[in-house]
């Protein structure tokens, strides 16, 4: 016969006057956490006590009840009631519902009451908040009554925008709260379910990836175009901004890309007209200008407006004050708030004083133009003072100054500048008038001088170095003008049509900044340029040489043309092999340089097998098989997430190990990534799968 279990007998409950209750020292809660006693008291005053106190009778030394009851479990509620009594919002003898315990251990009861309690599930909280809203309470009322922030209430209520099927998945612990909140970025339930079906095969899908999939057709508020026009301008024009539970007023996704483009172009055109009104001949404005758009154009140099005496005095005073503060707090201690604020004020005023406007000569502006585009951070990028070759003044229009300059630098004033060929003995019987030398004779003499100069230069390495630097500098900075006598130049490969977004890459910005710094230091006149180069320190000469030579680097693959020349299969293989060797010498690592594979720059432009191969190489076969079932676009986006931070590079960007024996010619066979079976290669082809 099965022995029956004893029946549970619950502790009795009584209403005990508050004056007979005392706080027990056996309460396990010692650290303050959660809702404050003041807030809890306000809540009890508003809706009365919702949970009884757990009490035990206080016994005297003989074991008899004293009429007092200690509270080992429910101490916070006791303190809240005590506060209500002290503030005269509750009577001292107010009856308090209590559960009277007799057996067991008091500390165990206190521990069990806290440990066994479980916080409300966010989904239940959302449903409760929704019911209160339907009952007529505002978001602010709910926040005040439950002592949470208004943003918390709004976040929970935004879960109403999530598909019911996804709420069910979340309630069954099928996704995290962060993932669920990411789906609130859109109200489209069908799209939400489609994205979940796409991502739930993975082991862990971060919330940001879900948001990216839901907003792939939108423009992020952090986009430089949005930063240029401002979100307010977009919304005032009727645009809608989509935000999720984590978004602030400055975040979100703009749902009307066409409107964004329209507003950007309008603002760019307004800026171009304003700049053109300064007196420039032309203004070329676009969101993105092609890399190398300044190529072949002379840059005119303006002059900076000098400081007035009063401005200079103010600048000196600010610098002195700034240095004094730095000297006073040089020990590295934290700055007082007022000192930190003062330093900020000084820095702002110094910026205004040192950022002087540049003025140009009106006649130079009348033949020059301006490039206007968007920088990577959304600021307006303005490059002033470029003169096109067709706008350069004609030689005969430059007046006598050109003749004087030519005469000053001519080594032989009697040399003909080019006229009809004369007989060498034509003047034997004529008068004593000195006539220009015949062209043929001049050619012969200068040919002899050329040979002699070559021989002399070969014996003076320092002069040869300056001559090469002079020639390279002329070809880089004065490509529109007369070149020197050493016919060495930098041929720059045109990259604008291949990758039009190169202009805003960090590498391009660094090159342009360095180029402009040198251009501002170098004189225009070739003769003065020679003296300026010779006056540079050795380190400066080497830095300028490196800059000029760097602009001649061409590691570009171009479609094979014919059987000879630089663009033949042999020429391309030699060029790429040389580029690999150069990259090895300078230690170029494209991962460390900041390149990472994205949908736009690689993954969306190759075939599915190459995407899978990339993931397999970077993350292993177990990860690669997880994306094999995806469609091309989804696979590319998921691969971008998986490859982030792995350092993986496609073959054209890798640095191969070069082991060529001395004097060994590079292999004429194209690398694997160029060697297609049909003999053709199109690096921009997009697989249609």
Coordinates of C-alpha atoms in Angstrom, one line a residue, residues 398-676:
X398 CA 52.4 87.1 -72.0
X399 CA 54.1 90.3 -73.1
X400 CA 57.7 91.3 -72.8
X401 CA 58.1 89.6 -69.4
X402 CA 58.3 86.2 -71.1
X403 CA 61.0 87.5 -73.5
X404 CA 63.0 89.0 -70.6
X405 CA 62.8 85.8 -68.7
X406 CA 63.9 83.8 -71.7
X407 CA 66.8 86.1 -72.3
X408 CA 67.8 85.9 -68.7
X409 CA 68.0 82.1 -68.8
X410 CA 69.4 81.7 -72.3
X411 CA 72.9 80.4 -72.4
X412 CA 73.5 81.7 -76.0
X413 CA 71.6 84.9 -76.9
X414 CA 72.6 84.5 -80.6
X415 CA 71.0 81.1 -81.0
X416 CA 68.0 81.2 -83.4
X417 CA 64.7 80.4 -81.9
X418 CA 63.7 78.7 -85.0
X419 CA 63.6 80.3 -88.5
X420 CA 64.2 79.3 -92.1
X421 CA 67.3 77.1 -92.6
X422 CA 70.2 79.2 -93.8
X423 CA 73.3 78.3 -95.7
X424 CA 76.3 78.3 -93.4
X425 CA 78.3 80.4 -95.9
X426 CA 75.4 82.7 -96.8
X427 CA 76.8 85.7 -95.0
X428 CA 80.3 85.6 -96.3
X429 CA 79.8 88.4 -98.9
X430 CA 77.3 90.4 -96.9
X431 CA 77.7 93.2 -94.4
X432 CA 79.1 92.8 -90.9
X433 CA 75.6 92.4 -89.4
X434 CA 75.5 89.6 -86.8
X435 CA 72.8 87.3 -87.9
X436 CA 71.3 84.3 -86.0
X437 CA 73.1 81.0 -86.3
X438 CA 71.7 78.5 -88.8
X439 CA 69.4 75.9 -87.2
X440 CA 71.5 73.0 -88.4
X441 CA 74.6 74.4 -86.8
X442 CA 72.8 75.1 -83.6
X443 CA 71.6 71.5 -83.5
X444 CA 75.1 70.1 -84.1
X445 CA 76.6 72.3 -81.4
X446 CA 73.9 71.5 -78.8
X447 CA 74.3 67.8 -79.6
X448 CA 78.0 68.1 -78.8
X449 CA 77.1 69.9 -75.6
X450 CA 74.5 67.3 -74.7
X451 CA 77.1 64.5 -75.0
X452 CA 79.6 66.5 -72.9
X453 CA 76.9 67.3 -70.3
X454 CA 76.0 63.6 -70.0
X455 CA 79.6 62.7 -69.4
X456 CA 80.1 65.4 -66.8
X457 CA 76.8 64.5 -65.0
X458 CA 77.8 60.8 -64.9
X459 CA 80.8 61.8 -62.8
X460 CA 78.8 63.9 -60.3
X461 CA 76.3 61.8 -58.4
X462 CA 75.0 64.6 -56.3
X463 CA 74.3 66.8 -59.4
X464 CA 72.7 63.8 -61.0
X465 CA 70.4 63.3 -58.0
X466 CA 69.3 66.9 -58.1
X467 CA 68.8 66.7 -61.9
X468 CA 66.5 63.6 -61.5
X469 CA 64.6 65.3 -58.7
X470 CA 64.2 68.4 -60.7
X471 CA 62.9 66.5 -63.7
X472 CA 60.5 64.5 -61.6
X473 CA 59.3 67.5 -59.7
X474 CA 58.6 69.4 -63.0
X475 CA 56.6 66.5 -64.4
X476 CA 54.5 66.1 -61.3
X477 CA 53.9 69.7 -60.2
X478 CA 54.4 71.6 -63.5
X479 CA 53.2 69.1 -66.1
X480 CA 51.5 72.0 -68.1
X481 CA 54.7 73.9 -68.6
X482 CA 58.3 73.6 -69.9
X483 CA 60.3 70.6 -68.8
X484 CA 63.9 70.6 -67.9
X485 CA 66.8 69.2 -69.9
X486 CA 66.8 65.7 -68.2
X487 CA 64.0 63.9 -70.0
X488 CA 62.8 61.8 -67.1
X489 CA 59.2 62.1 -66.0
X490 CA 56.5 60.5 -64.0
X491 CA 53.7 58.9 -66.1
X492 CA 50.6 58.6 -64.0
X493 CA 48.1 55.9 -64.8
X494 CA 44.6 57.2 -65.1
X495 CA 42.5 55.4 -62.4
X496 CA 39.4 57.6 -62.4
X497 CA 37.4 55.5 -64.8
X498 CA 38.4 52.2 -63.1
X499 CA 37.4 53.1 -59.5
X500 CA 35.6 56.4 -59.4
X501 CA 35.3 56.4 -55.6
X502 CA 39.0 56.4 -54.9
X503 CA 39.1 60.1 -54.3
X504 CA 37.7 59.9 -50.7
X505 CA 39.8 56.9 -49.6
X506 CA 42.2 57.5 -46.8
X507 CA 45.1 56.8 -49.0
X508 CA 44.0 59.3 -51.7
X509 CA 43.4 62.0 -49.0
X510 CA 46.9 61.5 -47.6
X511 CA 48.5 61.7 -51.1
X512 CA 46.6 64.9 -51.9
X513 CA 47.4 66.5 -48.6
X514 CA 51.1 65.7 -49.0
X515 CA 51.0 67.0 -52.6
X516 CA 49.4 70.3 -51.7
X517 CA 52.0 70.8 -48.9
X518 CA 54.8 70.4 -51.4
X519 CA 53.1 72.5 -54.1
X520 CA 52.8 75.4 -51.7
X521 CA 56.6 75.2 -51.0
X522 CA 57.9 74.9 -54.5
X523 CA 58.4 77.9 -56.9
X524 CA 56.8 78.0 -60.3
X525 CA 59.8 79.0 -62.3
X526 CA 62.1 76.1 -63.3
X527 CA 65.3 78.0 -62.6
X528 CA 64.2 79.0 -59.2
X529 CA 63.0 75.4 -58.6
X530 CA 66.5 74.2 -59.1
X531 CA 67.9 76.4 -56.4
X532 CA 65.0 75.6 -54.1
X533 CA 65.6 71.8 -54.5
X534 CA 69.3 72.2 -53.9
X535 CA 68.6 74.2 -50.7
X536 CA 66.4 71.4 -49.2
X537 CA 67.9 69.1 -46.6
X538 CA 68.8 65.6 -47.6
X539 CA 65.8 64.2 -45.8
X540 CA 63.5 66.7 -47.5
X541 CA 65.0 65.9 -50.9
X542 CA 64.4 62.2 -50.3
X543 CA 60.8 62.8 -49.1
X544 CA 60.0 64.8 -52.2
X545 CA 61.6 62.2 -54.4
X546 CA 59.6 59.5 -52.8
X547 CA 56.4 61.5 -53.3
X548 CA 57.1 62.1 -57.0
X549 CA 58.1 58.5 -57.7
X550 CA 55.1 57.2 -55.8
X551 CA 52.7 58.9 -58.2
X552 CA 54.2 56.9 -61.1
X553 CA 53.3 53.6 -59.5
X554 CA 51.0 51.5 -61.8
X555 CA 50.0 48.2 -60.4
X556 CA 46.8 48.2 -62.4
X557 CA 45.4 45.3 -64.3
X558 CA 44.1 46.2 -67.7
X559 CA 42.5 44.0 -70.4
X560 CA 45.0 42.3 -72.6
X561 CA 45.6 44.1 -75.9
X562 CA 47.8 42.6 -78.6
X563 CA 51.0 40.6 -78.2
X564 CA 53.4 43.2 -77.1
X565 CA 53.7 46.3 -74.9
X566 CA 52.7 47.1 -71.4
X567 CA 49.1 45.8 -71.9
X568 CA 50.0 42.5 -73.4
X569 CA 49.8 39.3 -71.3
X570 CA 53.6 39.4 -70.8
X571 CA 53.5 43.2 -69.9
X572 CA 50.8 42.8 -67.4
X573 CA 52.5 39.8 -65.7
X574 CA 55.8 41.8 -65.5
X575 CA 54.0 44.8 -64.1
X576 CA 52.1 42.8 -61.4
X577 CA 55.3 40.9 -60.5
X578 CA 57.1 44.2 -60.1
X579 CA 54.3 45.6 -58.0
X580 CA 54.4 42.6 -55.8
X581 CA 58.2 43.1 -55.3
X582 CA 57.6 46.8 -54.5
X583 CA 54.9 46.0 -52.0
X584 CA 57.2 43.5 -50.3
X585 CA 60.0 46.1 -50.1
X586 CA 57.7 48.8 -48.5
X587 CA 55.9 46.2 -46.4
X588 CA 52.4 47.0 -47.7
X589 CA 49.7 44.9 -45.9
X590 CA 46.2 45.9 -47.2
X591 CA 44.6 44.6 -44.0
X592 CA 46.7 46.8 -41.9
X593 CA 46.1 49.6 -44.4
X594 CA 42.4 49.4 -43.6
X595 CA 40.8 47.3 -46.4
X596 CA 38.1 44.9 -45.6
X597 CA 35.8 42.9 -48.0
X598 CA 32.3 44.3 -48.3
X599 CA 29.4 43.7 -50.6
X600 CA 30.2 46.8 -52.6
X601 CA 34.0 46.4 -53.1
X602 CA 34.2 42.6 -53.6
X603 CA 31.6 40.1 -52.4
X604 CA 28.7 41.4 -54.4
X605 CA 30.8 41.4 -57.6
X606 CA 32.1 37.8 -57.6
X607 CA 30.4 34.4 -58.1
X608 CA 28.9 32.4 -55.2
X609 CA 31.7 29.8 -55.3
X610 CA 34.3 32.6 -54.7
X611 CA 32.2 33.9 -51.8
X612 CA 32.1 30.5 -50.2
X613 CA 35.8 30.0 -50.8
X614 CA 36.5 33.3 -49.1
X615 CA 34.5 32.3 -46.0
X616 CA 36.1 28.9 -46.0
X617 CA 39.6 30.3 -46.1
X618 CA 38.9 32.8 -43.3
X619 CA 36.5 30.9 -41.0
X620 CA 36.8 27.2 -42.0
X621 CA 34.6 24.8 -43.8
X622 CA 32.1 24.4 -40.9
X623 CA 31.2 28.1 -41.2
X624 CA 31.2 28.2 -45.0
X625 CA 28.6 25.4 -45.3
X626 CA 26.1 27.5 -43.3
X627 CA 25.7 30.0 -46.1
X628 CA 25.7 27.6 -49.1
X629 CA 21.9 27.6 -49.2
X630 CA 21.5 31.4 -49.4
X631 CA 20.8 33.4 -52.5
X632 CA 23.6 35.5 -54.0
X633 CA 22.7 38.8 -52.4
X634 CA 22.0 37.3 -49.0
X635 CA 25.1 35.2 -49.2
X636 CA 27.3 38.3 -49.9
X637 CA 25.8 40.2 -47.0
X638 CA 26.3 37.3 -44.6
X639 CA 29.8 36.8 -45.8
X640 CA 30.6 40.4 -45.2
X641 CA 29.7 39.9 -41.5
X642 CA 31.6 36.6 -41.2
X643 CA 34.8 38.1 -42.8
X644 CA 34.8 41.2 -40.7
X645 CA 38.0 41.4 -38.6
X646 CA 39.5 38.2 -40.1
X647 CA 42.1 39.9 -42.2
X648 CA 41.1 37.9 -45.3
X649 CA 42.2 39.4 -48.6
X650 CA 41.4 38.4 -52.3
X651 CA 44.3 37.3 -54.4
X652 CA 45.0 40.7 -56.1
X653 CA 45.5 42.3 -52.7
X654 CA 47.7 39.6 -51.1
X655 CA 51.4 40.0 -50.8
X656 CA 52.9 36.8 -52.4
X657 CA 56.2 35.4 -51.4
X658 CA 58.6 36.3 -54.2
X659 CA 61.6 34.0 -54.6
X660 CA 63.2 35.0 -57.9
X661 CA 66.8 34.1 -58.5
X662 CA 69.2 36.9 -59.4
X663 CA 68.7 38.1 -63.0
X664 CA 65.7 35.8 -63.4
X665 CA 62.9 37.2 -65.4
X666 CA 59.3 37.1 -64.0
X667 CA 57.1 34.4 -65.3
X668 CA 55.0 35.6 -68.2
X669 CA 52.0 33.5 -67.1
X670 CA 49.2 35.5 -65.6
X671 CA 48.3 35.0 -61.9
X672 CA 45.5 32.6 -61.1
X673 CA 43.0 35.4 -60.6
X674 CA 43.7 36.8 -64.1
X675 CA 44.1 33.5 -65.9
X676 CA 40.7 32.7 -67.3

